[in-house]
Structures are given as structure tokens and as C-alpha cells.
Amino acid sequence: MTALLTASDFAPHDALAADLLDHATEGDDGSHDLAHIHRVFKNALKIQAGEGGDPQILAAAVLLHDCVAVEKSSPLRSQASRLAAEKASGILDGLGWPEQKIAAVAHAILTHSFSANIPPETLEAKMLQDADRLDAIGMVGVARCFYIAGRMGSGLYHPGDPGAEHRPLDDRSYAIDHFPAKLLKLSDGFQTETGSKLAKERHERLTLFLSLFRDEI
């Protein structure tokens, strides 16, 4: 993937990307690879155009928000954003960034994660969280959901009760359970007005997919 996406694909922050892309991802998780970083970057540009804020802080936070890889099934999953924030701080310090800007990037990375459950306090942090969560809903979100389920060895759905009408949701065992357990809840928690508008469109695609999927089973 690194041969297919280069710093020039992250314009107008290509100079920053040239410094940070080598640190952006690790591991072999195709749902958190450089293509994911690029999609989140494009989402962030759309949101930042409507909301303002510091574009350099936002771009650095996007580029480094997944710089530490922790599998969804790992007991350390809730610590992934903290570990990424710490690593990102060291990287930016090595590049000579001022302490205040490093702290702003680290806060955005720390609070972007759903599993960390830490509220974002700055505009840049709110925009990163929205940009990242946009990639979890819509058609890309559907694809990522089933990709991750495959990595975890999950089934597609519970054959006797696919809608979880008489059992608790179990998205570790059944991919389709992840829709009501998490994905369908995300659009209500967006932090910015621009992000919320984009999320509404993708949420509608998500619900349409789920309806068509259930119709076929």
C-alpha cells in the first residue's frame, strides 16, 4: 500500500505527510492501513473546511492516530489511543514541534477512539473523532465490519435469531450484531455540525444495507 499512496496524496499537507507517513501504521490490519488513514484524511479536510481550526494539528493527528496497532480482540484495545498518543508525541518531539502543538495532537489522538471513551475537548480533537467515525459507517464501514469479523473468526449472523430478539447481542461471535451494538449508534454522537451532516448520509446507507441483508436471510 505504501507504493500506492505517497505524501503527494495528502496535499495540501504533503510536506508533513513526507515526515509522518513512515510512522502512520504498523501491523497488517487492512481496516487500519494507509488507505484508512487516507480516507480519514479526506473526511477531515471536508470537516475542517466547514469548521475551521488548526489544519496542521488536525493533519498530524490524522496521520498518526493509528500509529500503534492493537487488534480489536486484544484486552489492550481500550489503551490503543493512549499508546498512539504517546508514540505520536515522541515522533513530533523528534521533529522539533513545540510542546503546545504536540499536546494538542496527542489529545486529539487520545480522544478519537470509541473504546477509549474520553470526550474530545478541542475543535481539532472533535474533527478527528468525526473523521475517523465516518469511516466506520456507510458502505466502507460495512466492508470494514466484515473484514474485522473475518480476522476475529466471527460468523456472519446467528442463524436461529439473527436480529437478537431473544438473546443478548454478541458482536464477537456474529458480525451483523455489530450494527446494533455499535455502528448504528455512532451517527448520534458526532461532535461537529459538518461531521453530523456527513454522518446522517452514511447512517442511511448503513440502515439500508442492514435491511437488505436481513431480507436475504
C-alpha positions as protocol buffer text, in pm:
chain_id: "A"
residue {
  index: 1
  type: MET
  ca { x: 0 y: 0 z: 0 }
}
residue {
  index: 2
  type: THR
  ca { x: 288 y: 239 z: 67 }
}
residue {
  index: 3
  type: ALA
  ca { x: 375 y: 216 z: -304 }
}
residue {
  index: 4
  type: LEU
  ca { x: 20 y: 318 z: -399 }
}
residue {
  index: 5
  type: LEU
  ca { x: -15 y: 613 z: -161 }
}
residue {
  index: 6
  type: THR
  ca { x: 259 y: 871 z: -118 }
}
residue {
  index: 7
  type: ALA
  ca { x: 297 y: 1207 z: 53 }
}
residue {
  index: 8
  type: SER
  ca { x: 157 y: 1383 z: -255 }
}
residue {
  index: 9
  type: ASP
  ca { x: -178 y: 1212 z: -191 }
}
residue {
  index: 10
  type: PHE
  ca { x: -205 y: 1408 z: 133 }
}
residue {
  index: 11
  type: ALA
  ca { x: -192 y: 1756 z: -21 }
}
residue {
  index: 12
  type: PRO
  ca { x: -205 y: 2030 z: 93 }
}
residue {
  index: 13
  type: HIS
  ca { x: -17 y: 1867 z: 383 }
}
residue {
  index: 14
  type: ASP
  ca { x: 221 y: 1666 z: 166 }
}
residue {
  index: 15
  type: ALA
  ca { x: 533 y: 1808 z: 336 }
}
residue {
  index: 16
  type: LEU
  ca { x: 400 y: 1698 z: 675 }
}
residue {
  index: 17
  type: ALA
  ca { x: 297 y: 1362 z: 530 }
}
residue {
  index: 18
  type: ALA
  ca { x: 650 y: 1311 z: 399 }
}
residue {
  index: 19
  type: ASP
  ca { x: 772 y: 1332 z: 760 }
}
residue {
  index: 20
  type: LEU
  ca { x: 499 y: 1119 z: 915 }
}
residue {
  index: 21
  type: LEU
  ca { x: 383 y: 852 z: 670 }
}
residue {
  index: 22
  type: ASP
  ca { x: 655 y: 607 z: 768 }
}
residue {
  index: 23
  type: HIS
  ca { x: 513 y: 616 z: 1123 }
}
residue {
  index: 24
  type: ALA
  ca { x: 143 y: 618 z: 1032 }
}
residue {
  index: 25
  type: THR
  ca { x: 62 y: 247 z: 1055 }
}
residue {
  index: 26
  type: GLU
  ca { x: 201 y: -81 z: 1179 }
}
residue {
  index: 27
  type: GLY
  ca { x: 89 y: -442 z: 1155 }
}
residue {
  index: 28
  type: ASP
  ca { x: -122 y: -599 z: 881 }
}
residue {
  index: 29
  type: ASP
  ca { x: -476 y: -486 z: 971 }
}
residue {
  index: 30
  type: GLY
  ca { x: -641 y: -389 z: 643 }
}
residue {
  index: 31
  type: SER
  ca { x: -911 y: -193 z: 826 }
}
residue {
  index: 32
  type: HIS
  ca { x: -648 y: 35 z: 983 }
}
residue {
  index: 33
  type: ASP
  ca { x: -400 y: 57 z: 697 }
}
residue {
  index: 34
  type: LEU
  ca { x: -272 y: 354 z: 500 }
}
residue {
  index: 35
  type: ALA
  ca { x: -587 y: 353 z: 286 }
}
residue {
  index: 36
  type: HIS
  ca { x: -787 y: 405 z: 606 }
}
residue {
  index: 37
  type: ILE
  ca { x: -557 y: 693 z: 703 }
}
residue {
  index: 38
  type: HIS
  ca { x: -614 y: 847 z: 359 }
}
residue {
  index: 39
  type: ARG
  ca { x: -993 y: 817 z: 384 }
}
residue {
  index: 40
  type: VAL
  ca { x: -991 y: 974 z: 730 }
}
residue {
  index: 41
  type: PHE
  ca { x: -766 y: 1250 z: 593 }
}
residue {
  index: 42
  type: LYS
  ca { x: -1018 y: 1328 z: 317 }
}
residue {
  index: 43
  type: ASN
  ca { x: -1301 y: 1324 z: 569 }
}
residue {
  index: 44
  type: ALA
  ca { x: -1105 y: 1559 z: 793 }
}
residue {
  index: 45
  type: LEU
  ca { x: -1046 y: 1805 z: 508 }
}
residue {
  index: 46
  type: LYS
  ca { x: -1421 y: 1820 z: 441 }
}
residue {
  index: 47
  type: ILE
  ca { x: -1499 y: 1877 z: 807 }
}
residue {
  index: 48
  type: GLN
  ca { x: -1220 y: 2129 z: 861 }
}
residue {
  index: 49
  type: ALA
  ca { x: -1340 y: 2330 z: 562 }
}
residue {
  index: 50
  type: GLY
  ca { x: -1670 y: 2381 z: 741 }
}
residue {
  index: 51
  type: GLU
  ca { x: -1545 y: 2412 z: 1098 }
}
residue {
  index: 52
  type: GLY
  ca { x: -1207 y: 2588 z: 1091 }
}
residue {
  index: 53
  type: GLY
  ca { x: -941 y: 2506 z: 1350 }
}
residue {
  index: 54
  type: ASP
  ca { x: -568 y: 2447 z: 1314 }
}
residue {
  index: 55
  type: PRO
  ca { x: -514 y: 2244 z: 994 }
}
residue {
  index: 56
  type: GLN
  ca { x: -160 y: 2139 z: 1084 }
}
residue {
  index: 57
  type: ILE
  ca { x: -262 y: 1995 z: 1421 }
}
residue {
  index: 58
  type: LEU
  ca { x: -555 y: 1814 z: 1259 }
}
residue {
  index: 59
  type: ALA
  ca { x: -343 y: 1674 z: 975 }
}
residue {
  index: 60
  type: ALA
  ca { x: -75 y: 1545 z: 1212 }
}
residue {
  index: 61
  type: ALA
  ca { x: -338 y: 1387 z: 1434 }
}
residue {
  index: 62
  type: VAL
  ca { x: -496 y: 1215 z: 1135 }
}
residue {
  index: 63
  type: LEU
  ca { x: -163 y: 1085 z: 1008 }
}
residue {
  index: 64
  type: LEU
  ca { x: -63 y: 941 z: 1346 }
}
residue {
  index: 65
  type: HIS
  ca { x: -395 y: 841 z: 1505 }
}
residue {
  index: 66
  type: ASP
  ca { x: -338 y: 470 z: 1432 }
}
residue {
  index: 67
  type: CYS
  ca { x: 40 y: 463 z: 1467 }
}
residue {
  index: 68
  type: VAL
  ca { x: 11 y: 185 z: 1726 }
}
residue {
  index: 69
  type: ALA
  ca { x: -172 y: -131 z: 1616 }
}
residue {
  index: 70
  type: VAL
  ca { x: -387 y: -318 z: 1869 }
}
residue {
  index: 71
  type: GLU
  ca { x: -623 y: -591 z: 1746 }
}
residue {
  index: 72
  type: LYS
  ca { x: -995 y: -549 z: 1817 }
}
residue {
  index: 73
  type: SER
  ca { x: -989 y: -875 z: 2014 }
}
residue {
  index: 74
  type: SER
  ca { x: -696 y: -767 z: 2233 }
}
residue {
  index: 75
  type: PRO
  ca { x: -754 y: -687 z: 2602 }
}
residue {
  index: 76
  type: LEU
  ca { x: -538 y: -379 z: 2541 }
}
residue {
  index: 77
  type: ARG
  ca { x: -778 y: -240 z: 2280 }
}
residue {
  index: 78
  type: SER
  ca { x: -906 y: 37 z: 2508 }
}
residue {
  index: 79
  type: GLN
  ca { x: -545 y: 153 z: 2552 }
}
residue {
  index: 80
  type: ALA
  ca { x: -467 y: 181 z: 2180 }
}
residue {
  index: 81
  type: SER
  ca { x: -532 y: 554 z: 2151 }
}
residue {
  index: 82
  type: ARG
  ca { x: -325 y: 630 z: 2462 }
}
residue {
  index: 83
  type: LEU
  ca { x: -36 y: 428 z: 2325 }
}
residue {
  index: 84
  type: ALA
  ca { x: -69 y: 601 z: 1987 }
}
residue {
  index: 85
  type: ALA
  ca { x: -79 y: 946 z: 2152 }
}
residue {
  index: 86
  type: GLU
  ca { x: 239 y: 868 z: 2344 }
}
residue {
  index: 87
  type: LYS
  ca { x: 419 y: 741 z: 2033 }
}
residue {
  index: 88
  type: ALA
  ca { x: 299 y: 1040 z: 1827 }
}
residue {
  index: 89
  type: SER
  ca { x: 429 y: 1279 z: 2092 }
}
residue {
  index: 90
  type: GLY
  ca { x: 775 y: 1127 z: 2066 }
}
residue {
  index: 91
  type: ILE
  ca { x: 772 y: 1142 z: 1688 }
}
residue {
  index: 92
  type: LEU
  ca { x: 670 y: 1509 z: 1680 }
}
residue {
  index: 93
  type: ASP
  ca { x: 917 y: 1599 z: 1952 }
}
residue {
  index: 94
  type: GLY
  ca { x: 1190 y: 1444 z: 1740 }
}
residue {
  index: 95
  type: LEU
  ca { x: 1083 y: 1671 z: 1454 }
}
residue {
  index: 96
  type: GLY
  ca { x: 1116 y: 1978 z: 1674 }
}
residue {
  index: 97
  type: TRP
  ca { x: 748 y: 2055 z: 1721 }
}
residue {
  index: 98
  type: PRO
  ca { x: 661 y: 2296 z: 2007 }
}
residue {
  index: 99
  type: GLU
  ca { x: 525 y: 2136 z: 2323 }
}
residue {
  index: 100
  type: GLN
  ca { x: 185 y: 2305 z: 2297 }
}
residue {
  index: 101
  type: LYS
  ca { x: 119 y: 2171 z: 1948 }
}
residue {
  index: 102
  type: ILE
  ca { x: 240 y: 1824 z: 2044 }
}
residue {
  index: 103
  type: ALA
  ca { x: -2 y: 1824 z: 2336 }
}
residue {
  index: 104
  type: ALA
  ca { x: -288 y: 1928 z: 2104 }
}
residue {
  index: 105
  type: VAL
  ca { x: -212 y: 1645 z: 1860 }
}
residue {
  index: 106
  type: ALA
  ca { x: -178 y: 1395 z: 2145 }
}
residue {
  index: 107
  type: HIS
  ca { x: -515 y: 1499 z: 2293 }
}
residue {
  index: 108
  type: ALA
  ca { x: -686 y: 1455 z: 1955 }
}
residue {
  index: 109
  type: ILE
  ca { x: -537 y: 1108 z: 1913 }
}
residue {
  index: 110
  type: LEU
  ca { x: -617 y: 1007 z: 2271 }
}
residue {
  index: 111
  type: THR
  ca { x: -984 y: 1102 z: 2243 }
}
residue {
  index: 112
  type: HIS
  ca { x: -1062 y: 984 z: 1890 }
}
residue {
  index: 113
  type: SER
  ca { x: -1120 y: 622 z: 1992 }
}
residue {
  index: 114
  type: PHE
  ca { x: -1468 y: 483 z: 2061 }
}
residue {
  index: 115
  type: SER
  ca { x: -1329 y: 223 z: 2300 }
}
residue {
  index: 116
  type: ALA
  ca { x: -1126 y: 478 z: 2499 }
}
residue {
  index: 117
  type: ASN
  ca { x: -1447 y: 671 z: 2579 }
}
residue {
  index: 118
  type: ILE
  ca { x: -1269 y: 1000 z: 2655 }
}
residue {
  index: 119
  type: PRO
  ca { x: -1454 y: 1318 z: 2547 }
}
residue {
  index: 120
  type: PRO
  ca { x: -1266 y: 1541 z: 2300 }
}
residue {
  index: 121
  type: GLU
  ca { x: -1218 y: 1895 z: 2432 }
}
residue {
  index: 122
  type: THR
  ca { x: -1064 y: 2081 z: 2138 }
}
residue {
  index: 123
  type: LEU
  ca { x: -1202 y: 2151 z: 1792 }
}
residue {
  index: 124
  type: GLU
  ca { x: -923 y: 1951 z: 1628 }
}
residue {
  index: 125
  type: ALA
  ca { x: -995 y: 1654 z: 1854 }
}
residue {
  index: 126
  type: LYS
  ca { x: -1364 y: 1671 z: 1770 }
}
residue {
  index: 127
  type: MET
  ca { x: -1290 y: 1686 z: 1399 }
}
residue {
  index: 128
  type: LEU
  ca { x: -1054 y: 1388 z: 1413 }
}
residue {
  index: 129
  type: GLN
  ca { x: -1310 y: 1182 z: 1603 }
}
residue {
  index: 130
  type: ASP
  ca { x: -1578 y: 1269 z: 1348 }
}
residue {
  index: 131
  type: ALA
  ca { x: -1348 y: 1199 z: 1051 }
}
residue {
  index: 132
  type: ASP
  ca { x: -1246 y: 861 z: 1190 }
}
residue {
  index: 133
  type: ARG
  ca { x: -1602 y: 758 z: 1277 }
}
residue {
  index: 134
  type: LEU
  ca { x: -1724 y: 846 z: 929 }
}
residue {
  index: 135
  type: ASP
  ca { x: -1503 y: 562 z: 808 }
}
residue {
  index: 136
  type: ALA
  ca { x: -1688 y: 323 z: 1040 }
}
residue {
  index: 137
  type: ILE
  ca { x: -2031 y: 385 z: 886 }
}
residue {
  index: 138
  type: GLY
  ca { x: -2164 y: 384 z: 531 }
}
residue {
  index: 139
  type: MET
  ca { x: -2052 y: 126 z: 278 }
}
residue {
  index: 140
  type: VAL
  ca { x: -1687 y: 144 z: 382 }
}
residue {
  index: 141
  type: GLY
  ca { x: -1799 y: 82 z: 738 }
}
residue {
  index: 142
  type: VAL
  ca { x: -1989 y: -227 z: 625 }
}
residue {
  index: 143
  type: ALA
  ca { x: -1681 y: -361 z: 446 }
}
residue {
  index: 144
  type: ARG
  ca { x: -1458 y: -293 z: 747 }
}
residue {
  index: 145
  type: CYS
  ca { x: -1705 y: -460 z: 981 }
}
residue {
  index: 146
  type: PHE
  ca { x: -1700 y: -787 z: 790 }
}
residue {
  index: 147
  type: TYR
  ca { x: -1325 y: -767 z: 732 }
}
residue {
  index: 148
  type: ILE
  ca { x: -1264 y: -738 z: 1107 }
}
residue {
  index: 149
  type: ALA
  ca { x: -1514 y: -1014 z: 1178 }
}
residue {
  index: 150
  type: GLY
  ca { x: -1316 y: -1240 z: 947 }
}
residue {
  index: 151
  type: ARG
  ca { x: -992 y: -1157 z: 1129 }
}
residue {
  index: 152
  type: MET
  ca { x: -1159 y: -1244 z: 1457 }
}
residue {
  index: 153
  type: GLY
  ca { x: -1312 y: -1566 z: 1324 }
}
residue {
  index: 154
  type: SER
  ca { x: -1669 y: -1446 z: 1378 }
}
residue {
  index: 155
  type: GLY
  ca { x: -1975 y: -1583 z: 1199 }
}
residue {
  index: 156
  type: LEU
  ca { x: -2193 y: -1365 z: 978 }
}
residue {
  index: 157
  type: TYR
  ca { x: -2504 y: -1392 z: 1196 }
}
residue {
  index: 158
  type: HIS
  ca { x: -2684 y: -1612 z: 1449 }
}
residue {
  index: 159
  type: PRO
  ca { x: -2887 y: -1846 z: 1224 }
}
residue {
  index: 160
  type: GLY
  ca { x: -3163 y: -1902 z: 1480 }
}
residue {
  index: 161
  type: ASP
  ca { x: -3204 y: -1540 z: 1590 }
}
residue {
  index: 162
  type: PRO
  ca { x: -3023 y: -1302 z: 1352 }
}
residue {
  index: 163
  type: GLY
  ca { x: -3197 y: -996 z: 1493 }
}
residue {
  index: 164
  type: ALA
  ca { x: -3106 y: -1080 z: 1856 }
}
residue {
  index: 165
  type: GLU
  ca { x: -3471 y: -1066 z: 1959 }
}
residue {
  index: 166
  type: HIS
  ca { x: -3433 y: -1341 z: 2222 }
}
residue {
  index: 167
  type: ARG
  ca { x: -3063 y: -1327 z: 2306 }
}
residue {
  index: 168
  type: PRO
  ca { x: -2805 y: -1064 z: 2402 }
}
residue {
  index: 169
  type: LEU
  ca { x: -2605 y: -903 z: 2125 }
}
residue {
  index: 170
  type: ASP
  ca { x: -2270 y: -1073 z: 2069 }
}
residue {
  index: 171
  type: ASP
  ca { x: -2059 y: -893 z: 1810 }
}
residue {
  index: 172
  type: ARG
  ca { x: -1754 y: -1102 z: 1896 }
}
residue {
  index: 173
  type: SER
  ca { x: -1935 y: -1408 z: 1760 }
}
residue {
  index: 174
  type: TYR
  ca { x: -2161 y: -1256 z: 1491 }
}
residue {
  index: 175
  type: ALA
  ca { x: -2065 y: -976 z: 1253 }
}
residue {
  index: 176
  type: ILE
  ca { x: -2417 y: -849 z: 1199 }
}
residue {
  index: 177
  type: ASP
  ca { x: -2459 y: -793 z: 1574 }
}
residue {
  index: 178
  type: HIS
  ca { x: -2200 y: -516 z: 1546 }
}
residue {
  index: 179
  type: PHE
  ca { x: -2456 y: -299 z: 1366 }
}
residue {
  index: 180
  type: PRO
  ca { x: -2697 y: -253 z: 1658 }
}
residue {
  index: 181
  type: ALA
  ca { x: -2419 y: -293 z: 1916 }
}
residue {
  index: 182
  type: LYS
  ca { x: -2212 y: -2 z: 1783 }
}
residue {
  index: 183
  type: LEU
  ca { x: -2236 y: 111 z: 1420 }
}
residue {
  index: 184
  type: LEU
  ca { x: -2597 y: 228 z: 1426 }
}
residue {
  index: 185
  type: LYS
  ca { x: -2526 y: 434 z: 1738 }
}
residue {
  index: 186
  type: LEU
  ca { x: -2232 y: 630 z: 1600 }
}
residue {
  index: 187
  type: SER
  ca { x: -2419 y: 895 z: 1400 }
}
residue {
  index: 188
  type: ASP
  ca { x: -2585 y: 1034 z: 1714 }
}
residue {
  index: 189
  type: GLY
  ca { x: -2250 y: 1113 z: 1875 }
}
residue {
  index: 190
  type: PHE
  ca { x: -2080 y: 1331 z: 1616 }
}
residue {
  index: 191
  type: GLN
  ca { x: -1910 y: 1638 z: 1755 }
}
residue {
  index: 192
  type: THR
  ca { x: -1932 y: 1893 z: 1473 }
}
residue {
  index: 193
  type: GLU
  ca { x: -2214 y: 2024 z: 1259 }
}
residue {
  index: 194
  type: THR
  ca { x: -2033 y: 1936 z: 937 }
}
residue {
  index: 195
  type: GLY
  ca { x: -1950 y: 1588 z: 1061 }
}
residue {
  index: 196
  type: SER
  ca { x: -2308 y: 1531 z: 1170 }
}
residue {
  index: 197
  type: LYS
  ca { x: -2440 y: 1612 z: 822 }
}
residue {
  index: 198
  type: LEU
  ca { x: -2197 y: 1370 z: 660 }
}
residue {
  index: 199
  type: ALA
  ca { x: -2279 y: 1106 z: 920 }
}
residue {
  index: 200
  type: LYS
  ca { x: -2652 y: 1128 z: 852 }
}
residue {
  index: 201
  type: GLU
  ca { x: -2596 y: 1034 z: 487 }
}
residue {
  index: 202
  type: ARG
  ca { x: -2375 y: 739 z: 574 }
}
residue {
  index: 203
  type: HIS
  ca { x: -2608 y: 621 z: 851 }
}
residue {
  index: 204
  type: GLU
  ca { x: -2888 y: 597 z: 597 }
}
residue {
  index: 205
  type: ARG
  ca { x: -2669 y: 376 z: 376 }
}
residue {
  index: 206
  type: LEU
  ca { x: -2587 y: 162 z: 678 }
}
residue {
  index: 207
  type: THR
  ca { x: -2951 y: 106 z: 767 }
}
residue {
  index: 208
  type: LEU
  ca { x: -3037 y: 29 z: 404 }
}
residue {
  index: 209
  type: PHE
  ca { x: -2764 y: -235 z: 388 }
}
residue {
  index: 210
  type: LEU
  ca { x: -2884 y: -396 z: 711 }
}
residue {
  index: 211
  type: SER
  ca { x: -3241 y: -408 z: 583 }
}
residue {
  index: 212
  type: LEU
  ca { x: -3136 y: -569 z: 254 }
}
residue {
  index: 213
  type: PHE
  ca { x: -2908 y: -815 z: 432 }
}
residue {
  index: 214
  type: ARG
  ca { x: -3185 y: -929 z: 665 }
}
residue {
  index: 215
  type: ASP
  ca { x: -3421 y: -964 z: 371 }
}
residue {
  index: 216
  type: GLU
  ca { x: -3185 y: -1218 z: 214 }
}
residue {
  index: 217
  type: ILE
  ca { x: -3151 y: -1438 z: 522 }
}
